XYZ file of C-alpha atoms in Angstrom:
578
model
C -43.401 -29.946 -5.460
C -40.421 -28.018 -6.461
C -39.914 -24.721 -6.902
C -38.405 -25.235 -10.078
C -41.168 -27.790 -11.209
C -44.118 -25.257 -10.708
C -42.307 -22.376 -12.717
C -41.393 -24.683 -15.326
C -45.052 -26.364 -15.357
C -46.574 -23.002 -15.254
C -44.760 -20.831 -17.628
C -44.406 -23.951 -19.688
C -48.307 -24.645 -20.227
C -48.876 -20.531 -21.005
C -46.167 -20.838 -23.490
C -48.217 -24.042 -25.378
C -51.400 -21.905 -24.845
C -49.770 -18.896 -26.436
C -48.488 -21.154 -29.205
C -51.913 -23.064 -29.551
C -53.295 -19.466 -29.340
C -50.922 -18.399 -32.349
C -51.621 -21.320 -34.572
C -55.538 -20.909 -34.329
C -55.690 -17.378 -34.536
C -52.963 -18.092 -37.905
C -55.371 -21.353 -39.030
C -58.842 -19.008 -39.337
C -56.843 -16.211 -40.981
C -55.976 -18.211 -43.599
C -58.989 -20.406 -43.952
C -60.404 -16.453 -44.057
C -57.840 -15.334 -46.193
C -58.345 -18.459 -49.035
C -62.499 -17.683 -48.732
C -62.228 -14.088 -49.451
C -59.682 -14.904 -52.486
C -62.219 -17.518 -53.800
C -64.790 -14.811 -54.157
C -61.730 -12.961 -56.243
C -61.413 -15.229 -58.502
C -64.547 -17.550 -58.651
C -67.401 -14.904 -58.719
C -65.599 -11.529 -58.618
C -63.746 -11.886 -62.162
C -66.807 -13.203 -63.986
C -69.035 -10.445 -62.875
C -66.403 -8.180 -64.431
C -66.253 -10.098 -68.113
C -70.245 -10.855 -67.865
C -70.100 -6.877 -67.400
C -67.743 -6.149 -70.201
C -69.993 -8.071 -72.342
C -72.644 -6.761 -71.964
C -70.866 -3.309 -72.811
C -69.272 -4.465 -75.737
C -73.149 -6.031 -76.683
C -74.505 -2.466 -76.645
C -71.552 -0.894 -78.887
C -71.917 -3.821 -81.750
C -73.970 -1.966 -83.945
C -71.431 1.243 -83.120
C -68.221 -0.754 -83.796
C -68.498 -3.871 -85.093
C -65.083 -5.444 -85.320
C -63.991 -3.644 -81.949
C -67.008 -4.884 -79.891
C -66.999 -8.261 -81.418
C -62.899 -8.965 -80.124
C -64.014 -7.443 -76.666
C -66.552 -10.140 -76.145
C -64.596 -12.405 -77.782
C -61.904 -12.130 -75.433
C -64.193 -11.968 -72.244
C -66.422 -14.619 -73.089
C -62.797 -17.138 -73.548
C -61.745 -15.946 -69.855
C -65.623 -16.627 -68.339
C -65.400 -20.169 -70.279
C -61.922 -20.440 -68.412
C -63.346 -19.035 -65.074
C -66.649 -21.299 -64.941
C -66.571 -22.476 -60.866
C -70.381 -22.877 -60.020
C -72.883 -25.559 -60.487
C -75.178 -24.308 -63.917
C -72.627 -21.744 -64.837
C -71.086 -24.356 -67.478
C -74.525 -24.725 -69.235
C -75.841 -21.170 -69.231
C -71.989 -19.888 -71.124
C -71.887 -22.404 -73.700
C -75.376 -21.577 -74.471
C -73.941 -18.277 -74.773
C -71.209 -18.828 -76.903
C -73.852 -21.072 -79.276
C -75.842 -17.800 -78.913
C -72.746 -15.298 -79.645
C -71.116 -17.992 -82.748
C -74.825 -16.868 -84.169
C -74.343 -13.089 -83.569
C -71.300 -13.318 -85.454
C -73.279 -14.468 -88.577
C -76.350 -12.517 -88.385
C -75.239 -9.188 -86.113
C -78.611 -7.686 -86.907
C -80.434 -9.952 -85.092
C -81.876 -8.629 -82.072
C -83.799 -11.526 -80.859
C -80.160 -13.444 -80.800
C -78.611 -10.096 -78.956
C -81.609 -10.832 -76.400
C -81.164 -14.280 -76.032
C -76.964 -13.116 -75.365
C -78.305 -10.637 -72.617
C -80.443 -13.218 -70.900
C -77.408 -15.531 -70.730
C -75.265 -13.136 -69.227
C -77.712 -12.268 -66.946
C -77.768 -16.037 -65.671
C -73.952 -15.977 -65.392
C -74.244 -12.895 -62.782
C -77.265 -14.038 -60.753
C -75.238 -17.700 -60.400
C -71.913 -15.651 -59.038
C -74.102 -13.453 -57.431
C -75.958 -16.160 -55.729
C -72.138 -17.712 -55.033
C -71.132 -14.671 -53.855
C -73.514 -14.564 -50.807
C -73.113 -17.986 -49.951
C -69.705 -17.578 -50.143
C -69.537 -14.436 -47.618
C -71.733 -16.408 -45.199
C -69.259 -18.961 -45.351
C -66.291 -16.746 -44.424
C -68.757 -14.806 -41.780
C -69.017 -18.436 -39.793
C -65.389 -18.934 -40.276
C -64.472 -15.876 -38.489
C -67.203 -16.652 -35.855
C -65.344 -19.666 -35.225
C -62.167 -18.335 -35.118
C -63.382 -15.418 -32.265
C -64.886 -18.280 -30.649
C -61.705 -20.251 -30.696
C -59.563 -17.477 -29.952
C -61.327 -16.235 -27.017
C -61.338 -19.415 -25.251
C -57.761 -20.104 -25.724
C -57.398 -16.295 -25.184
C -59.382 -16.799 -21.501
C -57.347 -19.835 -20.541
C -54.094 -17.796 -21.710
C -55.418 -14.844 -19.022
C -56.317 -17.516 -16.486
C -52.962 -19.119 -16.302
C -50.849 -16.218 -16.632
C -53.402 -14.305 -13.742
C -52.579 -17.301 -11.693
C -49.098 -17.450 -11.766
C -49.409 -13.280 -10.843
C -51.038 -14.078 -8.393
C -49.636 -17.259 -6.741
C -46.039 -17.083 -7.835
C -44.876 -13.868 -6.046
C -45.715 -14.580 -2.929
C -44.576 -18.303 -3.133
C -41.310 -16.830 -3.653
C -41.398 -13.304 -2.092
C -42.876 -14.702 1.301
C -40.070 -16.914 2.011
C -37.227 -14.817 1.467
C -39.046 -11.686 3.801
C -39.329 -14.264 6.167
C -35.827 -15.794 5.591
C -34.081 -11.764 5.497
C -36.013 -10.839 8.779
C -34.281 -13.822 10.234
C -31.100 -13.382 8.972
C -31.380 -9.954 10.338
C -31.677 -11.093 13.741
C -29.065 -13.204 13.298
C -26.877 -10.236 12.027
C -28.318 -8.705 15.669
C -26.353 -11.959 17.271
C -30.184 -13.543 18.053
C -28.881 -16.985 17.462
C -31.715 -18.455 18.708
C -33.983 -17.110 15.478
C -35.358 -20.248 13.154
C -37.388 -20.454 9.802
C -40.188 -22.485 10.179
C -41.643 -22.970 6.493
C -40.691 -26.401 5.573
C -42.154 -27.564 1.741
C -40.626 -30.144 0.345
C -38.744 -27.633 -1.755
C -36.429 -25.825 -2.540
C -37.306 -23.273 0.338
C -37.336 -26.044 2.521
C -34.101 -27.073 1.775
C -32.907 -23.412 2.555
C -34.790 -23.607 5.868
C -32.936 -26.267 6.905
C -29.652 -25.406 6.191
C -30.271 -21.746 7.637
C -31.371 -23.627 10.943
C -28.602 -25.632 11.047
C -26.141 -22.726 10.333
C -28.034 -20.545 13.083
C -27.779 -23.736 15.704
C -24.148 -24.183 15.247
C -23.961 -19.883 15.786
C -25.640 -20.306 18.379
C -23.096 -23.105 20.021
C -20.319 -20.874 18.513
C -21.666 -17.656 20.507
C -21.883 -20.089 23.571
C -18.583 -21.510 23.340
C -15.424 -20.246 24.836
C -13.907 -19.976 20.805
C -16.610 -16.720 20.333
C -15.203 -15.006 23.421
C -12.032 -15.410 22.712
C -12.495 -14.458 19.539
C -14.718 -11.304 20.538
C -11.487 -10.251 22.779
C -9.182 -10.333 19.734
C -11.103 -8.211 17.730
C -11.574 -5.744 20.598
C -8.252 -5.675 21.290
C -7.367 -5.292 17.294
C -9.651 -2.606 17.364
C -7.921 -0.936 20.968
C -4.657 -1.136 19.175
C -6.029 0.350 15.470
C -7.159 3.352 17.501
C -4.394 3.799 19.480
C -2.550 7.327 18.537
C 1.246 5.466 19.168
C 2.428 3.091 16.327
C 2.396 -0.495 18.239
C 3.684 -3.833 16.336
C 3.805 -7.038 17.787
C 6.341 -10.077 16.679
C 6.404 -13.819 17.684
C 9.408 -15.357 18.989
C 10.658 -16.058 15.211
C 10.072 -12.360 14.270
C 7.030 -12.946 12.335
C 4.849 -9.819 12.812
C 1.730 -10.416 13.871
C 0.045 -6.932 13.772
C 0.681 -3.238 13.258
C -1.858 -0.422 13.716
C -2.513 1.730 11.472
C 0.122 4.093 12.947
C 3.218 1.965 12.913
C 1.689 1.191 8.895
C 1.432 4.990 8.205
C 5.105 5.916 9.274
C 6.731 2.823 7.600
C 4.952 4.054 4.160
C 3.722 -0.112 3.628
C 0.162 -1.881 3.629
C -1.095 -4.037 5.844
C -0.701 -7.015 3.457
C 2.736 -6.277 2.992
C 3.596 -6.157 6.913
C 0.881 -8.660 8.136
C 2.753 -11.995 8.323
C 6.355 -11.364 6.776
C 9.510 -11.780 8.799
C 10.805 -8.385 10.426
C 14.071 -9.587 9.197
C 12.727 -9.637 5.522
C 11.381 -6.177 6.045
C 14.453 -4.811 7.701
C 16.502 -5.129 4.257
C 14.297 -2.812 2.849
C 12.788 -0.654 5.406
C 15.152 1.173 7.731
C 12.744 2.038 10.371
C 11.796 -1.464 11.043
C 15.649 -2.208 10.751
C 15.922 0.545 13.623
C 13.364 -1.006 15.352
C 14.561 -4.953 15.433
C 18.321 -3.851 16.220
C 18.868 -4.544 19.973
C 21.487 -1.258 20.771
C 22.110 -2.368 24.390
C 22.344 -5.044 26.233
C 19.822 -4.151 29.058
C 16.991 -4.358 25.644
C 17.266 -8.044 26.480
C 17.473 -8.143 30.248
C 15.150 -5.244 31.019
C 12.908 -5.376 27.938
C 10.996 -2.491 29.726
C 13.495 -0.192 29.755
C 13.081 2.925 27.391
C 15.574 3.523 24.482
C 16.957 6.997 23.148
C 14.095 9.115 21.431
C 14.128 8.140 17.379
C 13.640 11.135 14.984
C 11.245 9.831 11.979
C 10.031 12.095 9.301
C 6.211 11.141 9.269
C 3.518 13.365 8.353
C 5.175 15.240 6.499
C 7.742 16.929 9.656
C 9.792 15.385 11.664
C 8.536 13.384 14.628
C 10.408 12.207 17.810
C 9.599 8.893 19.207
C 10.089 6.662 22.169
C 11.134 3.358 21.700
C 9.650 0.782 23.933
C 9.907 -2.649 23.573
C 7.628 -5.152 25.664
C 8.474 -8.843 26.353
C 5.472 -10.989 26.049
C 5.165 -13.699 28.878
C 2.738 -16.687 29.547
C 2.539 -18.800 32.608
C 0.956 -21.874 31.979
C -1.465 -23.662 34.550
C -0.052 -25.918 36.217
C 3.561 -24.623 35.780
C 5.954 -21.875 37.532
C 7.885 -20.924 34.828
C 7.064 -18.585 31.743
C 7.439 -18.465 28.366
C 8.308 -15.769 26.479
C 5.828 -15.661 23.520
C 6.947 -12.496 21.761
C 7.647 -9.146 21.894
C 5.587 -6.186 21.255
C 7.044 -2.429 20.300
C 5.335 0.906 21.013
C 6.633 3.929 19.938
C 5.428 6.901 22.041
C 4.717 10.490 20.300
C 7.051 12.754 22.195
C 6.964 15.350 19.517
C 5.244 18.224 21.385
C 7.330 17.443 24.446
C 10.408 17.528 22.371
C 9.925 20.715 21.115
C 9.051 22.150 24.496
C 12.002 20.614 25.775
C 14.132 22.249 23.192
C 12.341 25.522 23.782
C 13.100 25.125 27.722
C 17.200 24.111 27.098
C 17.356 27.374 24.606
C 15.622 29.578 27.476
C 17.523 28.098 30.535
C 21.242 28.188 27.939
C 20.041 31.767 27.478
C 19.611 32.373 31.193
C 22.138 31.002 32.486
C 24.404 32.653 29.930
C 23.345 35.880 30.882
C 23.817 35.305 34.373
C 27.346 34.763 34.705
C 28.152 37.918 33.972
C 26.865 39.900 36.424
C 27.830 36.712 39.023
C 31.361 37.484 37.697
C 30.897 41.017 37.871
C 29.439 40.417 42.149
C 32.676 38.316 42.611
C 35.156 40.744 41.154
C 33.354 43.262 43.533
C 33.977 41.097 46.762
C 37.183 40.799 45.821
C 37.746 44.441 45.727
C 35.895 45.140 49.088
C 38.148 42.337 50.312
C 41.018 44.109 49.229
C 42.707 46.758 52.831
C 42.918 49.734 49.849
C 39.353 49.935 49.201
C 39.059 50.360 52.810
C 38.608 48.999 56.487
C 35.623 46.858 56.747
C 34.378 45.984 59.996
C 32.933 42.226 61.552
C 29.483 42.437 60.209
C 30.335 43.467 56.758
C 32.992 40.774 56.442
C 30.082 38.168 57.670
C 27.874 39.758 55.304
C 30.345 39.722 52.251
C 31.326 36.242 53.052
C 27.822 34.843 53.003
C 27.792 36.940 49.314
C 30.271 35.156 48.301
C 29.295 31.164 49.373
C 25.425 32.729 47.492
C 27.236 33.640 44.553
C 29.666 30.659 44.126
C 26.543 28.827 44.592
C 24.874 30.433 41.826
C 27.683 30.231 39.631
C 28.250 26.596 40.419
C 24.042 26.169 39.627
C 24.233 28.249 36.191
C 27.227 26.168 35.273
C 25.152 22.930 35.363
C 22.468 24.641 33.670
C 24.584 25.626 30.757
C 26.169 21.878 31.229
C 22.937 20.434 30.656
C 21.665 22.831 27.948
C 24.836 21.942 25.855
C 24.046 18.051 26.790
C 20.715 18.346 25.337
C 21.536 20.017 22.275
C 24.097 17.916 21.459
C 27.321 20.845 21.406
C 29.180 18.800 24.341
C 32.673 18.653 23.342
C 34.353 15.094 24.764
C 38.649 15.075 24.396
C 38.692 11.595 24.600
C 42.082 10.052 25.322
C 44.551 8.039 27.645
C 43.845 8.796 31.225
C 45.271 7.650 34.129
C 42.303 6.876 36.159
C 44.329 7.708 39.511
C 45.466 11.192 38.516
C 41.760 11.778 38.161
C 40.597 10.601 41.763
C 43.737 12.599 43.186
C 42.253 15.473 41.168
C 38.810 15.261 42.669
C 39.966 14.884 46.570
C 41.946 17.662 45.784
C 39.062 19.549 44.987
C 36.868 18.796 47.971
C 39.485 18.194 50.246
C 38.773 21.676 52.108
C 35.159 20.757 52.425
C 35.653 17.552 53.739
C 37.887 18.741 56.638
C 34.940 21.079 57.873
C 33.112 17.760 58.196
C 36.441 16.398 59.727
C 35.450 13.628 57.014
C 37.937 10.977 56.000
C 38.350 10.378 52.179
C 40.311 7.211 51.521
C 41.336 5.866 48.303
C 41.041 1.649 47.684
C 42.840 1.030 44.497
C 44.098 -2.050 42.887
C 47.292 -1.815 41.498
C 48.511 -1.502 37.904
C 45.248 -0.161 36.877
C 45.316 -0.122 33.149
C 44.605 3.644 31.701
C 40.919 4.192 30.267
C 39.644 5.800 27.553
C 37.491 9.337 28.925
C 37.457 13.051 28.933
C 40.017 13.567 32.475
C 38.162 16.787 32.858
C 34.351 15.591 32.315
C 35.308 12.148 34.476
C 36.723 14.136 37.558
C 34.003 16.451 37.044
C 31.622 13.659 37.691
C 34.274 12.431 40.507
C 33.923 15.518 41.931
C 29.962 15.329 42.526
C 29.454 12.191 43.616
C 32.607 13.130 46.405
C 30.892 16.083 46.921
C 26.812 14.402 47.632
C 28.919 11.922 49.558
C 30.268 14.834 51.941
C 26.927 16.682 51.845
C 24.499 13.400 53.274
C 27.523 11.896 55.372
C 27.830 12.552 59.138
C 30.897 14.307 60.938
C 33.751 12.528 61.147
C 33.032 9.923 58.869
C 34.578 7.917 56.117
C 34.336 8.262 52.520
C 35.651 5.552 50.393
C 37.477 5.869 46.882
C 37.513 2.222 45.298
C 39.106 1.615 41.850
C 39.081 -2.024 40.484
C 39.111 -3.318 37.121
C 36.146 -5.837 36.189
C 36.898 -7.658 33.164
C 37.743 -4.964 30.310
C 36.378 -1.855 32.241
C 38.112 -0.220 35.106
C 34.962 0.317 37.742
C 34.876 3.600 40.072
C 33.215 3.691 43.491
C 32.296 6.180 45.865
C 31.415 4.839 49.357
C 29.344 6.783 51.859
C 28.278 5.393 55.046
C 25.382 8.491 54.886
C 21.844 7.768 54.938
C 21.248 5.891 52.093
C 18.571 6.549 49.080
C 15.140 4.490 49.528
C 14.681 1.746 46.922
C 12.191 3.504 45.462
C 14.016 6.462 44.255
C 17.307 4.239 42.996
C 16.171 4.791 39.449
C 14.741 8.540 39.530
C 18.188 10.108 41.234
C 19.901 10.347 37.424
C 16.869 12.338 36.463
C 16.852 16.032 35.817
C 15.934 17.813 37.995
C 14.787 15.567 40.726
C 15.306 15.659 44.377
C 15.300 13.119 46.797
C 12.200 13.536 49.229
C 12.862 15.267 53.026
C 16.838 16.112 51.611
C 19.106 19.184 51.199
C 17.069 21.260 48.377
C 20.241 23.827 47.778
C 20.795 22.183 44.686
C 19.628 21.818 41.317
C 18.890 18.024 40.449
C 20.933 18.003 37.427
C 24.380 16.759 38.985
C 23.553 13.425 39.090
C 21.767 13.880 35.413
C 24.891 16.048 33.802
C 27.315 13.040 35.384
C 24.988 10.364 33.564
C 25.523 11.912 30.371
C 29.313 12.502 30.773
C 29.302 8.960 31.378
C 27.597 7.609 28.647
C 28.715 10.037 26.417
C 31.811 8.283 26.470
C 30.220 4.903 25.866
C 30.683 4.231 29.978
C 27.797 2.785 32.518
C 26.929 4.498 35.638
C 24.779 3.373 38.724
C 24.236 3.196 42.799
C 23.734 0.810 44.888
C 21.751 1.765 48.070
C 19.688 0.670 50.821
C 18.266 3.148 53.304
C 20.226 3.945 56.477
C 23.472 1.980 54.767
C 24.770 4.478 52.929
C 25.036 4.405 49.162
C 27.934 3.534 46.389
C 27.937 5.527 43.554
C 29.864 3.442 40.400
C 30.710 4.062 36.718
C 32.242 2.403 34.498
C 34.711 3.301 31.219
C 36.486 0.975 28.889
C 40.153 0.040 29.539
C 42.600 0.542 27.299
């Protein structure tokens, strides 16, 4: 049977018992109610006018006309009140007696004969009276008797359903919420076993089917994979560095909660929507989706120029990186390229530290050329025959001064280079420059140091080189140091090899070394500052290379090597022709 069914059977049949219960209890009140008013009227009222009669009888002889009305008028209502068998007979005999009375009022045996009648009248509704009472006593026997029974079967019912209805629907759902609890603790193989032909049992099964198709979900390959994305969502939520991932259309497909907090939007307003879309409106994801160079798309690896984004309230540097997504499928030896995904790296702290370090080393190296200067001028005043005759030793000794402090003037120079690099107070003169002038400017200037070497330097030019757009001064500066790494790793009387070419709308510059070469695995370290090529010449700074990658691109040029170890190496850049 139904769940529904008993509940509606059971509260139904207590709510007829209560009603049968009502209209019993209502019947015998009123079958109560009518008895006692009978005695009221019937048998109550004429004991009152038999009474007033009697006192008006004893006051005749007092007041004559006042006593007669008085029993008049009572004697009229007890003729109009006569209810019990006799009574009829016994008050017209009294009102023969009393029509008498009023003719002869001195006659006592009359006034006797009035008394006996009266008498009658009271001992007939007196009689009534008990009769009466023992008829509304049996009445309201009946009506406990009733009352209780229906009263019993009331309590029976109702202590039944207290008894039987809470746990016919309390036991199921404990037993249905500890299973569902072990389903919650991924225990797919949990079942409910109760099955009534109720509504219960139509829970049970449904719950078992639901926890058997769980429990091929769990087992499938769909719940791993699955399981995976969410840990992963949850790798990348926790992840300190803002990370958003795009499909091939641009259609972002996540965003931590990062990349969300520093482009001030929700995730339902990022979640799904074209970058594009967002771009018109948000300029950091504009900034992000803009490829600046060219080697975004070929080396999507390759780290882009710090971004400065006020977030948190201060302004935050970060690291653009932007990471092609690939796929191989089985079978197949190609890829496919299924999107891309974009971290930006927190280099605030290192920033700062970094600006803290140019400031100290600009500082240092500012202070230090003057008393370099100052060592110089000296030299050149012990140097001088009126300062005095210096012998063999001393002029060894003041000639090694002098190579230590050109060094350290030439080392605090591209320390102060690099500071003003960093901080963004290089000055470029960019103009028409005749990119011969500038290589005869830069053998010039090593020309004496390649003829210790006896060292060849040969130029390779094409001719009618167009002019290029640079800085002369910056470009043979850089010029300068890749002649003068080329001298320092090439062998004695070697060759050193100038080549100028023009390659479509960019005139290309080469130095040539047949030296030692750079191993592979440094080719894309030696523009960084400050590093040094394991096992070679340490006299140097590491920032050459570094300051001559920033002249470069500073005036929207390209620089590079190519290199192979024990080959030599050929050091290039690039600058836009005019």
């Amino acid at each position: 049977m139904k769940i529904k069914t008993k509940l509606n059977l059971g509260v139904g049949l207590l709510f007829l018992m209560i009603i049968i219960l009502s209209i019993i209890a209502s019947f015998y009140i009123f079958s109560i109610k009518k008895d006692t008013e009978n005695i009221l009227k019937a048998n109550y009222n004429t004991l009152e006018y038999s009474r007033n009669m009697l006192l008006s009888l004893d006051e005749i002889n007092v007041d004559k006309g006042k006593a007669i009305a008085v029993f008049e008028t009572n004697l009229k209502n007890q003729i109009a009140n006569i209810t019990e068998i006799g009574e009829d007979k016994v008050t017209y005999n009294l009102q023969k007696s009393f029509d008498f009375l009023e003719k002869n009022r001195t006659d006592e045996n009359v006034k006797s004969q009035i008394r006996q009648d009266i008498f009658k009248i009271m001992k007939l509704n007196m009689i009534a009276i008990k009769e009466k009472s023992d008829i509304a006593k049996h009445t309201a026997e009946t009506a406990n008797l009733w009352i209780a029974v229906t009263g019993t079967l009331c309590f029976l019912i109702a202590f039944n359903l207290l008894v039987n209805l809470p746990n016919n629907i309390a036991n199921p759902i404990k037993e249905l919420t500890a299973s569902i609890k072990e389903i919650a603790n991924k225990n797919y193989s949990e079942r409910v076993h109760f099955m009534n032909h109720n509504e219960y049992g139509d829970l049970a099964k449904s719950f078992n089917t639901m926890a058997q198709k769980l429990e091929e979900y769990s087992n499938s390959n769909l719940h791993k994979l699955s399981f995976e994305k969410k840990r992963l969502e949850t790798l990348i939520n926790n992840m300190h560095d803002p990370i958003i991932g795009l499909d091939n259309d641009g259609l972002v497909l996540f965003a931590n909660d990062e990349a969300l907090k520093i482009m001030g939007l929700k995730s339902e307003d990022v979640i799904g929507k074209l970058a594009s879309s967002l771009a018109l409106t948000n300029d950091l994801m504009r900034s992000l989706i803009i490829k600046e160079l060219e080697s975004d798309i070929k080396n999507p690896r390759q780290k882009s120029l710090p971004m400065k984004i006020f977030a948190d309230g201060k302004e935050s540097y970060f690291e653009k990186e932007t990471v092609t997504i690939t796929i191989q499928s089985t079978g197949e030896d190609q890829t496919t390229t299924i999107g891309d995904v974009i971290i930006l790296r927190n280099i605030t702290v290192f920033k700062e530290l970094d600006f803290a370090k140019t400031n100290f080393i600009a500082t240092v190296s500012h202070e230090l050329k003057t008393p370099i200067a100052s060592i110089k001028l000296s030299l050149q005043l012990l140097e001088k025959p009126e300062t005095g005759k210096i012998n063999e030793e001393q002029e060894q000794l003041i000639e090694s001064i002098k190579e230590d402090s050109q060094r350290l003037l030439k080392i605090t120079g591209e320390l102060l280079d690099m500071a003003q690099l960093e901080t963004g107070n290089i000055h470029l003169s960019i103009e028409k420059s005749n990119p011969y002038q500038m290589v005869k400017y830069a053998i010039d200037a090593v020309k004496v140091r390649a003829d210790q070497k006896e060292i060849e330097l040969i130029i390779d030019g094409e001719d009618e080189l167009p002019d290029v757009k640079a800085d002369s001064e910056k470009t043979g500066w850089v010029l300068i140091n890749f002649l003068t790494n080329a001298i320092t790793y090439s062998s004695n009387q070697s060759k050193i090899i100038v080549k100028l070419k023009r390659e479509n709308s960019q005139v290309v510059f080469q130095v040539v070394d047949s030296g030692k070469g750079i191993d592979k695995r440094y080719k894309d370290k030696v523009f960084d500052k400050y590093f040094q090529i394991p096992g070679s010449n340490k006299s140097g700074t590491g920032l050459g290379l570094a300051i001559s990658k920033e002249f470069i691109e500073a005036q929207s040029g390209t620089i590079g090597v190519e290199c192979e170890l024990g080959l030599g190496s050929n050091f290039y850049f690039k600058l836009t022709a005019v």
